[in-house]
Amino acid sequence: MTKKANPHLTALAAISMITVSATMAMAADTIKIGVLHSLSGTMAISETTLKDTVELLIDQQNAKGGLLGKQLEAVVVDPASDWPLFAEKARELLTVSKVDVIFGSWTSVSRKSALPVLEELNGLMFYPVQYEGEESSKNVFYTGAAPNQQAIPATDYFLEELGVEKFALLGTDYVYPRTTNKILEQYLKDKGIDASDIFVNYTPFGHSDWSKIVADVVALGADGKKVGVISTINGDANIGFYKELAAAGISADDIPVIAFSVGEEELSGLDTSNLVGHLAAWNYFQSAESPANAKFIKTWKARMGDKRVTNDPMEAHYIGFNMWVNAVTAAGTTDVDKVRTAMYGQKFPNLTGGTAEMLTNHHLSKPVLIGEIQADGQFDIISQTEPVNGDAWTDFLAESKVLKSDWKDLKCGMYNTETKSCVQIKSNY
Amino acid sequence: MKTAFKNSFIYKNPSVLIFLSALAILTIGMTILSEGFGVGLVSTSFIKILGKTLCFCLIAIAMDLVWGYCGILSLGHFAFFGLGGYMVGMWLMFARTKDIVINSMVNAPLPPTPNEIRDAVGSQIFGVVGGSEIPMIWMFADSLLIQLLLVILVPGLLAFVFGYLAFRSRVTGVYLSILTQAMTLALSLYLFQNDSGLRGNNGLSGLQNIPGLTEVSQDIISVWFLWASAIALGLGYIIANWLISGKFGSVVRAIRDDETRVRYLGYTVEIYKLLVFVITAIIAAIAGALYYPQAGIINPAEIAPIASIYLAVWVAIGGRGRIYGAVIGAASVTLISSWFTGGQIPNISLGFYTIKWIDWWLVILGFGFVAITLYAPSGLGGLFDRLVRKQVNEESK
Amino acid sequence: MIRTFLFLVVYFVSVLSVSAQQNDLQSILNQNSKAVERASRKTLQPVLKSLIDSKLKEVPIFLEKWRAKKVWIRKSDKQFFYINNKNSTPIKLIDISSGEIVGLEPKNKLKQLKPNSGVRSIIASTLVQFQLIDIDKNRRLAALKAIERDANSSHLNALRATINKEPLPSIKARMLRLERLLTIRFDENPTKRIKAINGFAGDTNVDVRAALNPILQTKIAVSTILPEDKNIAKILKVGDSISTQVAYDILVKNKLAPAQISIQERDKSLIANIKNSEIAGIKTSTLDNEQSRIIAYQTLVKIGAVPDFVTNEQRAKSLKEFVFFNQYIETNKTVTTAAKKTLDTINARVKVFSFIDLGLDGLSLASIYFLAAIGLAITFGVMGVINMAHGEFIMIGAYTGYVVQQFVPNYTASIIIALPLAFIVAFAAGVALERLVIRHLMHRPLETLLATFGISIALQQLAKNIFGTQARPLTSPDWLGGSWVINDIISISYIRVAIFFLALAFLFLLLFILKRTRLGLEVRAVTQNPRMASSMGINPDKINMLTFGLGSGIAGIAGVAIGLFAQVTSELGSGYIVQSFMTVVVGGVGNIWGTLAGASMIGGLQKIIEWFNPSNTLAAQTYMIIFIIIFIQFKPKGIVALKGRAAGD
């Protein structure tokens, strides 16, 4: 069927260099969904999976008959891990392709790059990754974890369940680890941990030479306190880190490591037999036992291959996408403001057996799960909390404590509860 | 009168007039077609892409001057481009945040003190990256004029110090390339640190929102910047042509062809090289200062070594040693890139495999570089030259 | 033998008797059902106590099974069972007392108990009393491990009671050492403690320091005169060993001095006293600077509405009345003195050792850089060609290793196959690149840079298209898995040792090829004067091709090595390319010794800078590069510069 003269090639030739907006308005019979995930460059490793997830969800929805009687259509662009391109592509999606919603971004900086454009053009984006908080934009729904849905419960677990007295906060040098560690440092000090018992280290993206840092962590044990590592190391740098940990023979019983950015996807890049017992905190693990999860994993593997795994940001897109579908159905339109209002209070069963709810601060309520790494690269869930409401502004930093986000009643994402005024309607980027 | 014209710079360089007219037609045409001022046939996002491309063309001119004419293959000119962006970005961020802060403090029981405003601005700008204090290097950020001066001064000074050291030690050829690469790498690594004072990996963002002009739509601002970029490019083009057409240009080209001989002739080679290096650094910085308000965000990844290598590639593809070649190279590669990554080209299904342009674009680009270096060593500009010459020959026949 | 017999007898007796007993294991657990099911470090002790107090013989087994996550609970009646195979359907339930299969249930009717590692370590520490006297030596070792991890005072007596019964000398030695460590921590008798402390002089192990350091813990205390009866570590001088602010804050905290008014508190008081947009007669609109706010506050002070500021003079005066000192929490002075003395000897050695460890780290990094750069040095040095795609050859090597592991599951065999195969694949790729591209650009070195850069981005994207964007596993065999541990401070992973030797092997191999073989002679001839060489009957085209292939092949091998300790992604190579260039340039082009020198300098320097600033690796890299830039200003031809004719121009 593809043998005859390729129609795509002729179409290709026909498209002029200048992307005239008029040409893009023709297909009005579909609802367009923008996918703004890097497919090349350093972040492709994580983000490609999310693009595939959105495509899967769209196909599933189309199989169910689409939305509002129309078919859904994905518009995939490649911002190539180049942060300014996120702004450019977001604008293109909103004004040229005229998408109704965007699913996208992974790093905070890419979100901050797209934010001004989304706010200017009143777009709508679902952001699926755990992040550092301190933000609530009218035009973004944060379906990943805020610090109080991941970092704080994980630290509590270290303090209470493992009796850790000395903390090594290791992170990649960028905003998520920096802000998270700042919150954690304050939190630990509030909990009575001395400043000298908190060791902080930042490494570049893709760092591979871990021997000295691992040795430094081991040396922390010299004053007889139990040491624990809280890792916000990003992406593939984790592989070198865990390999070095395993080589140094550090057992999870001696120095437990809890990671916020290591999921099934990252572990598929290494042999986990020496890492058994180390921890990760997420809102979802593939090993969660629920019928919805089993079904999701099955369709995912059927589509992508048997070796592929599912992870937390995928669940975030799963929840976000379905909530958006329900909100559009409820609003009867894809108009951003109406959908946004319909989103508040949307409930959808999450994949871990509970129900996620969209709050008026644009964050979800989700349970916090802590899992131990197993030899097969999966996590054994050893702790699961009740759903925790995502908090845009952390309660553990003095300057954020007074801030509150409520887009329903206060209509403000940065409301100062002390002066009872809205600091700014747009978000700070 | 007539001879005066014949001796004039424009007469000797007919290409300048052609180029300026083409640039003017493009800019005016786009303005007429734009959403902000015209009939709305061309989207704002394309106007922005075009404006940014013009800035790339400007830095490509700088690159062509330093490499194509002076023979210094600098793999670090994006450092200057980025610094220019950072300098203007500091003002954009500071002033915008200050407006927000002052607005939010209007209803406070006590009128804010300068210290309070500064603290609030600090925690707004640096709160995002886990800090709160305004570092020393932001001391002039409140003043647009000083920051604009710094756009020229900071990169100029860096280029001067670096160039002085390198040329004095007579580092040449490939060594110099590696050294310039090391410079941009060191700068980007430094800026990647969260404690660098320029917000680390996050960089400066929201730069498209011009302080005081929050009510003006981006549709209009984008056209303004298109004009500013076009004017800068036009001026850059004139300056570059003027530089290379005189005696200065001859000496510079002679240095490229045989440095030792020029030195024997009594010229202080180092001064010429240093001048070219610093001038091009400043041109690059101005291009950057115009680019980043259109891009909206600047961060250290922008000045990673690969960016400067791309710059060399643009010039090579366009054809070095030709100012318009640089422009053609930069414009064609960036525009085609943005077209291919835009997701608007349909995939080609082969039945057993679907060719996704997003996946294959870089492969095509990469092999394209190779093909051009192998088969068209003088680049697209060379092909263009041949075309023109052919016509001229035919006419003369 | 007798012990085994006794154990078995006791075991069977207990098995027979449990069902009749009222106070059997199941019912004890049921009484504590919640604490067992949701076990936490905080709530565990009472449960364990009642289990131990029951003196039931199956308790140790239950604890072991519990720790191994093999205890399940039936949701319907909250009965506990052991389950050995959780993947069978239905699952076989094993009675916790009899050890026999007592039923079958589908998985969804059951719930697995998953004690977290905090709970597991407490269980392990409780098990110590049973395991120390166990006949199985692995159980005894497990007990010692549990004590090492999480000791409590009860372990000391348990340990002392069993040391002399221990048959194996190696375990006995370990027990003796542990007993001394526990003596330091838990014994009441100072003489015994001091003896134990003195015995550890110069022992750099972490556990010794972990036992000694807590003894020397201090807290800051304040008093009007220096107390005689306290164990004082150091007297703190205000403004010198303790900052004025910190000292005053301590006074305020102990209510020995009036609190200072912070700016926030001042403004709060001001706001609280606003009446009709005036504060004590001053208009609020004028309070837009620090000076006027201070004046307004002082006006409030005058009318007695708020407390006065604490001036610097007042602060200094209050501080003068007190003495600040560091006080040991440990009250016995002789113990702290002994601990300090021993720790000083230890710390002196720790410093030396950590410097040696740093040297090893530097050496390891240097050998990685060397391996990554040496191929580049050959092509760059011999042909004057800058190969930007060099990093991608490294990547090709790493992916070759990954592909081999897909077909050869044995890690040792796969590495043995992967190394030469990576060489061959990268060699072939290099030769292809040379023949197709570089040959045609021979006299345009800067353009080869661009062409090979094109190759580089194309290859990277091709790798992404083929292997996907996810990192791929490349696992080292078990014998390369661990670390070479000299002591608790000096250790290095075997994989890094292997890379070091690999680098060394290549150094000598290349030296041999270049200095002792016909090929090497021809290569050197072509390097120095291609035209002359070709008139002597050497075919420079062939030499160039082989050199380029050789350089690329080594990059392939480097790729396997790097992939073993880091991540295999399509960007693996690009992370090393700039460093490799710098290694070559700093070392001096066209010389293997130069590359070695360059790699050693860069690797070593980077570690030294990291040592000065351990919290920021990025800064270390930045300063290193700045150093290189400056270095090249003074030695533009590198550390080992070619001289004479070989230097070319």
XYZ file of C-alpha atoms in Angstrom, chain A residues 60-396:
337
model
C -7.114 4.615 23.745
C -9.449 7.595 23.945
C -9.991 7.542 20.187
C -10.806 3.859 20.374
C -13.473 4.769 22.921
C -14.963 7.166 20.389
C -12.895 10.279 20.923
C -14.032 13.299 22.842
C -17.088 15.510 22.292
C -17.705 13.481 19.167
C -14.360 14.431 17.700
C -11.192 12.456 17.287
C -8.096 13.449 19.240
C -4.922 14.225 17.348
C -1.440 14.456 18.785
C 0.856 17.241 17.622
C 4.327 16.120 18.593
C 7.158 18.636 18.587
C 10.766 18.224 19.625
C 12.206 20.925 21.867
C 15.453 18.929 21.800
C 16.391 19.500 25.474
C 17.087 23.084 24.466
C 15.286 25.241 27.009
C 14.534 28.310 24.870
C 12.987 25.963 22.342
C 10.324 25.061 24.905
C 9.069 28.638 24.744
C 9.283 28.705 20.980
C 7.566 25.361 20.502
C 4.903 26.157 23.089
C 4.046 29.309 21.182
C 4.004 27.382 17.953
C 1.706 24.746 19.419
C -0.694 27.312 20.805
C -0.806 29.779 17.930
C 0.121 27.844 14.827
C -1.079 24.313 15.516
C -3.796 25.712 17.798
C -3.741 22.845 20.266
C -6.297 22.740 23.065
C -3.994 21.349 25.687
C -0.317 20.552 26.045
C 1.237 17.639 27.847
C 4.850 18.337 28.347
C 8.105 19.321 30.002
C 10.310 17.450 32.381
C 12.938 19.723 33.871
C 11.937 22.747 35.877
C 13.864 25.045 33.613
C 11.945 23.844 30.581
C 8.696 24.487 32.431
C 9.870 27.941 33.440
C 10.763 28.580 29.822
C 7.297 27.644 28.571
C 5.428 29.328 31.453
C 5.436 32.948 30.218
C 4.147 31.812 26.839
C 1.404 29.690 28.386
C 0.331 32.552 30.607
C 0.446 35.095 27.821
C -1.591 33.016 25.397
C -3.756 31.408 28.095
C -2.745 27.881 27.181
C -3.112 24.814 29.345
C -0.287 22.459 30.196
C -0.067 19.283 32.236
C 3.304 18.878 33.898
C 3.886 15.282 34.990
C 7.114 15.298 36.955
C 7.907 15.634 40.619
C 9.290 19.109 41.154
C 10.490 21.585 43.751
C 7.205 23.441 44.222
C 7.260 27.189 44.941
C 5.095 27.821 41.927
C 1.464 27.744 40.940
C 0.518 28.959 37.537
C -3.025 29.459 36.365
C -2.169 27.673 33.155
C -0.363 24.624 34.447
C -1.667 21.560 36.247
C 1.056 19.888 38.249
C 0.341 16.181 38.222
C 3.740 15.229 39.624
C 4.639 15.403 43.290
C 5.278 18.608 45.200
C 7.997 18.378 47.890
C 5.466 17.560 50.591
C 4.290 14.594 48.528
C 7.710 13.071 48.112
C 10.687 14.661 49.796
C 9.191 15.383 53.212
C 7.526 11.978 53.721
C 10.709 10.301 52.546
C 12.763 12.264 55.047
C 10.271 11.400 57.774
C 10.717 7.787 56.859
C 14.476 8.163 57.248
C 14.119 9.884 60.585
C 11.446 7.729 62.127
C 11.690 4.329 60.544
C 15.391 4.019 59.897
C 16.677 6.230 62.679
C 19.038 8.131 60.419
C 20.925 10.840 62.316
C 23.271 12.168 59.673
C 22.227 13.138 56.183
C 24.081 13.314 52.913
C 22.068 15.297 50.416
C 23.493 14.483 47.008
C 22.084 16.163 43.970
C 22.646 17.304 40.452
C 23.355 21.006 40.346
C 20.086 22.475 39.210
C 16.969 23.963 40.618
C 15.032 20.890 41.724
C 17.779 19.461 43.959
C 18.805 22.926 45.135
C 15.331 23.938 46.238
C 14.416 20.519 47.564
C 17.621 20.366 49.576
C 17.030 23.868 50.882
C 13.605 22.795 52.097
C 14.985 19.572 53.531
C 17.860 21.314 55.302
C 15.408 23.608 57.035
C 13.093 20.706 57.785
C 15.900 18.641 59.283
C 17.081 21.561 61.394
C 13.523 21.998 62.656
C 13.613 18.328 63.570
C 16.722 18.891 65.664
C 19.403 17.691 63.270
C 22.541 19.766 63.650
C 23.793 21.695 60.612
C 27.116 19.858 60.857
C 25.271 16.575 60.384
C 24.019 17.579 56.950
C 26.454 17.047 54.091
C 25.485 18.543 50.747
C 27.106 17.857 47.412
C 26.210 18.933 43.904
C 27.476 17.332 40.731
C 26.988 18.240 37.081
C 24.480 16.546 34.804
C 25.665 13.189 33.522
C 28.419 13.001 36.158
C 30.241 9.700 36.016
C 33.191 9.888 38.404
C 31.617 8.996 41.730
C 34.375 7.253 43.655
C 35.395 10.217 45.779
C 31.868 11.277 46.649
C 30.928 7.762 47.693
C 34.072 7.640 49.828
C 33.098 10.961 51.411
C 29.704 9.561 52.312
C 31.229 6.488 53.916
C 33.553 8.716 55.910
C 30.546 10.485 57.387
C 29.937 7.448 59.559
C 33.105 8.142 61.525
C 31.318 9.888 64.361
C 29.094 6.966 65.129
C 25.844 8.334 63.790
C 23.689 6.467 61.337
C 24.164 7.958 57.879
C 21.501 8.128 55.201
C 21.726 9.492 51.679
C 18.944 11.528 50.133
C 19.585 11.578 46.438
C 18.210 14.080 43.991
C 20.710 12.991 41.377
C 19.102 13.330 38.007
C 18.826 10.952 35.098
C 21.651 8.821 33.836
C 24.214 10.098 36.352
C 22.451 7.743 38.760
C 23.800 4.740 36.943
C 27.411 5.607 37.678
C 26.484 6.495 41.243
C 24.764 3.198 41.952
C 27.490 1.237 40.233
C 30.033 2.899 42.516
C 27.839 2.276 45.569
C 27.578 -1.374 44.658
C 31.302 -1.627 44.037
C 32.065 -0.049 47.400
C 29.895 -2.734 48.959
C 27.634 -0.273 50.728
C 24.611 -2.189 51.815
C 21.261 -0.544 52.287
C 21.409 -1.705 55.900
C 24.563 0.326 56.532
C 23.904 3.466 54.534
C 20.443 3.576 53.002
C 19.978 5.710 49.921
C 16.600 7.163 49.108
C 16.212 8.641 45.662
C 13.611 11.019 44.307
C 14.527 10.774 40.656
C 15.219 7.087 40.282
C 12.409 4.988 38.949
C 11.930 1.802 37.001
C 13.149 3.506 33.835
C 16.491 4.528 35.344
C 17.021 1.113 36.921
C 16.522 -0.604 33.580
C 19.949 0.778 32.697
C 21.801 -1.239 35.319
C 22.108 -4.476 37.198
C 20.289 -4.012 40.497
C 21.383 -7.167 42.285
C 23.848 -5.201 44.411
C 21.412 -2.416 45.129
C 18.689 -4.448 46.756
C 17.204 -2.581 49.682
C 18.018 0.946 48.618
C 14.973 3.119 48.427
C 12.976 5.427 46.242
C 10.008 7.601 47.046
C 7.315 8.158 44.448
C 3.583 8.305 44.088
C 3.551 5.257 41.892
C 5.551 2.096 41.343
C 5.020 -0.426 38.606
C 4.716 -3.085 41.301
C 1.604 -1.456 42.784
C -1.159 -4.013 42.923
C -4.405 -2.817 41.435
C -6.501 -3.984 38.481
C -6.149 -0.602 36.766
C -2.385 -0.811 37.025
C -2.278 -4.356 35.673
C -4.328 -3.232 32.694
C -2.183 -0.165 32.101
C 1.047 -2.163 32.222
C -0.403 -4.732 29.863
C -1.393 -2.208 27.197
C 1.913 -0.405 27.586
C 3.947 -3.571 27.109
C 1.771 -4.697 24.231
C 2.475 -1.418 22.489
C 6.076 -0.755 23.388
C 7.593 -4.178 23.891
C 7.837 -6.569 26.769
C 10.976 -5.098 28.279
C 9.543 -1.646 28.787
C 8.580 -0.536 32.270
C 6.137 2.011 33.609
C 7.006 4.793 36.018
C 5.658 7.629 38.112
C 5.575 10.456 35.541
C 3.682 8.094 33.242
C 1.045 7.638 35.901
C 0.937 11.409 36.302
C 0.150 11.782 32.605
C -2.368 8.963 32.881
C -4.212 10.764 35.655
C -3.804 14.187 34.066
C -4.998 13.062 30.673
C -8.065 11.295 31.999
C -8.951 14.182 34.266
C -8.673 16.539 31.334
C -10.909 14.275 29.242
C -13.494 14.233 32.026
C -13.229 17.972 32.547
C -13.735 18.610 28.835
C -16.736 16.301 28.851
C -18.117 18.091 31.889
C -17.519 21.532 30.391
C -18.744 20.463 26.973
C -15.939 22.453 25.369
C -12.153 22.565 25.180
C -12.090 26.251 26.083
C -9.196 26.664 28.490
C -10.955 28.708 31.154
C -14.007 26.487 31.239
C -11.929 23.312 31.318
C -9.785 24.791 34.059
C -12.811 25.482 36.226
C -14.147 22.009 35.508
C -10.823 20.505 36.563
C -11.140 21.552 40.199
C -12.366 18.680 42.271
C -12.044 16.219 39.386
C -11.521 12.763 40.749
C -9.955 9.875 38.960
C -8.779 6.491 40.192
C -5.012 6.418 40.306
C -3.052 3.314 39.456
C -2.113 2.466 43.026
C -5.651 1.685 44.067
C -6.821 5.023 45.444
C -8.367 8.119 43.980
C -6.552 11.241 42.898
C -8.253 14.590 43.219
C -7.343 17.851 41.507
C -7.063 20.614 44.062
C -7.664 24.287 43.531
C -3.939 24.970 43.771
C -3.514 22.914 40.581
C -1.846 20.057 42.393
C -3.091 16.524 42.956
C -3.740 14.596 46.100
C -1.768 11.406 45.865
C -0.435 8.755 48.229
C 3.292 8.643 48.937
C 4.930 5.296 48.323
C 8.325 4.148 49.443
C 9.823 1.201 47.673
C 12.888 -0.926 48.123
C 14.869 -1.811 45.032
C 14.670 -5.477 44.156
C 17.008 -7.629 42.144
C 14.718 -7.570 39.108
C 14.815 -3.771 38.813
C 11.371 -3.353 40.330
C 10.431 -1.819 43.660
C 8.964 -3.578 46.649
C 6.480 -1.152 48.161
C 7.081 -1.116 51.893
C 5.171 1.971 52.859
C 2.134 3.689 51.441
C 0.487 6.697 53.030
C -3.016 8.032 52.718
C -3.397 10.587 49.887
C -1.427 13.743 50.618
C -2.560 17.075 49.229
C 0.086 18.674 47.052
C 1.281 21.963 48.500
C 2.503 24.559 46.013
C 4.274 26.667 48.648
C 6.237 24.769 51.223
C 5.478 25.263 54.912
C 9.092 24.795 55.881
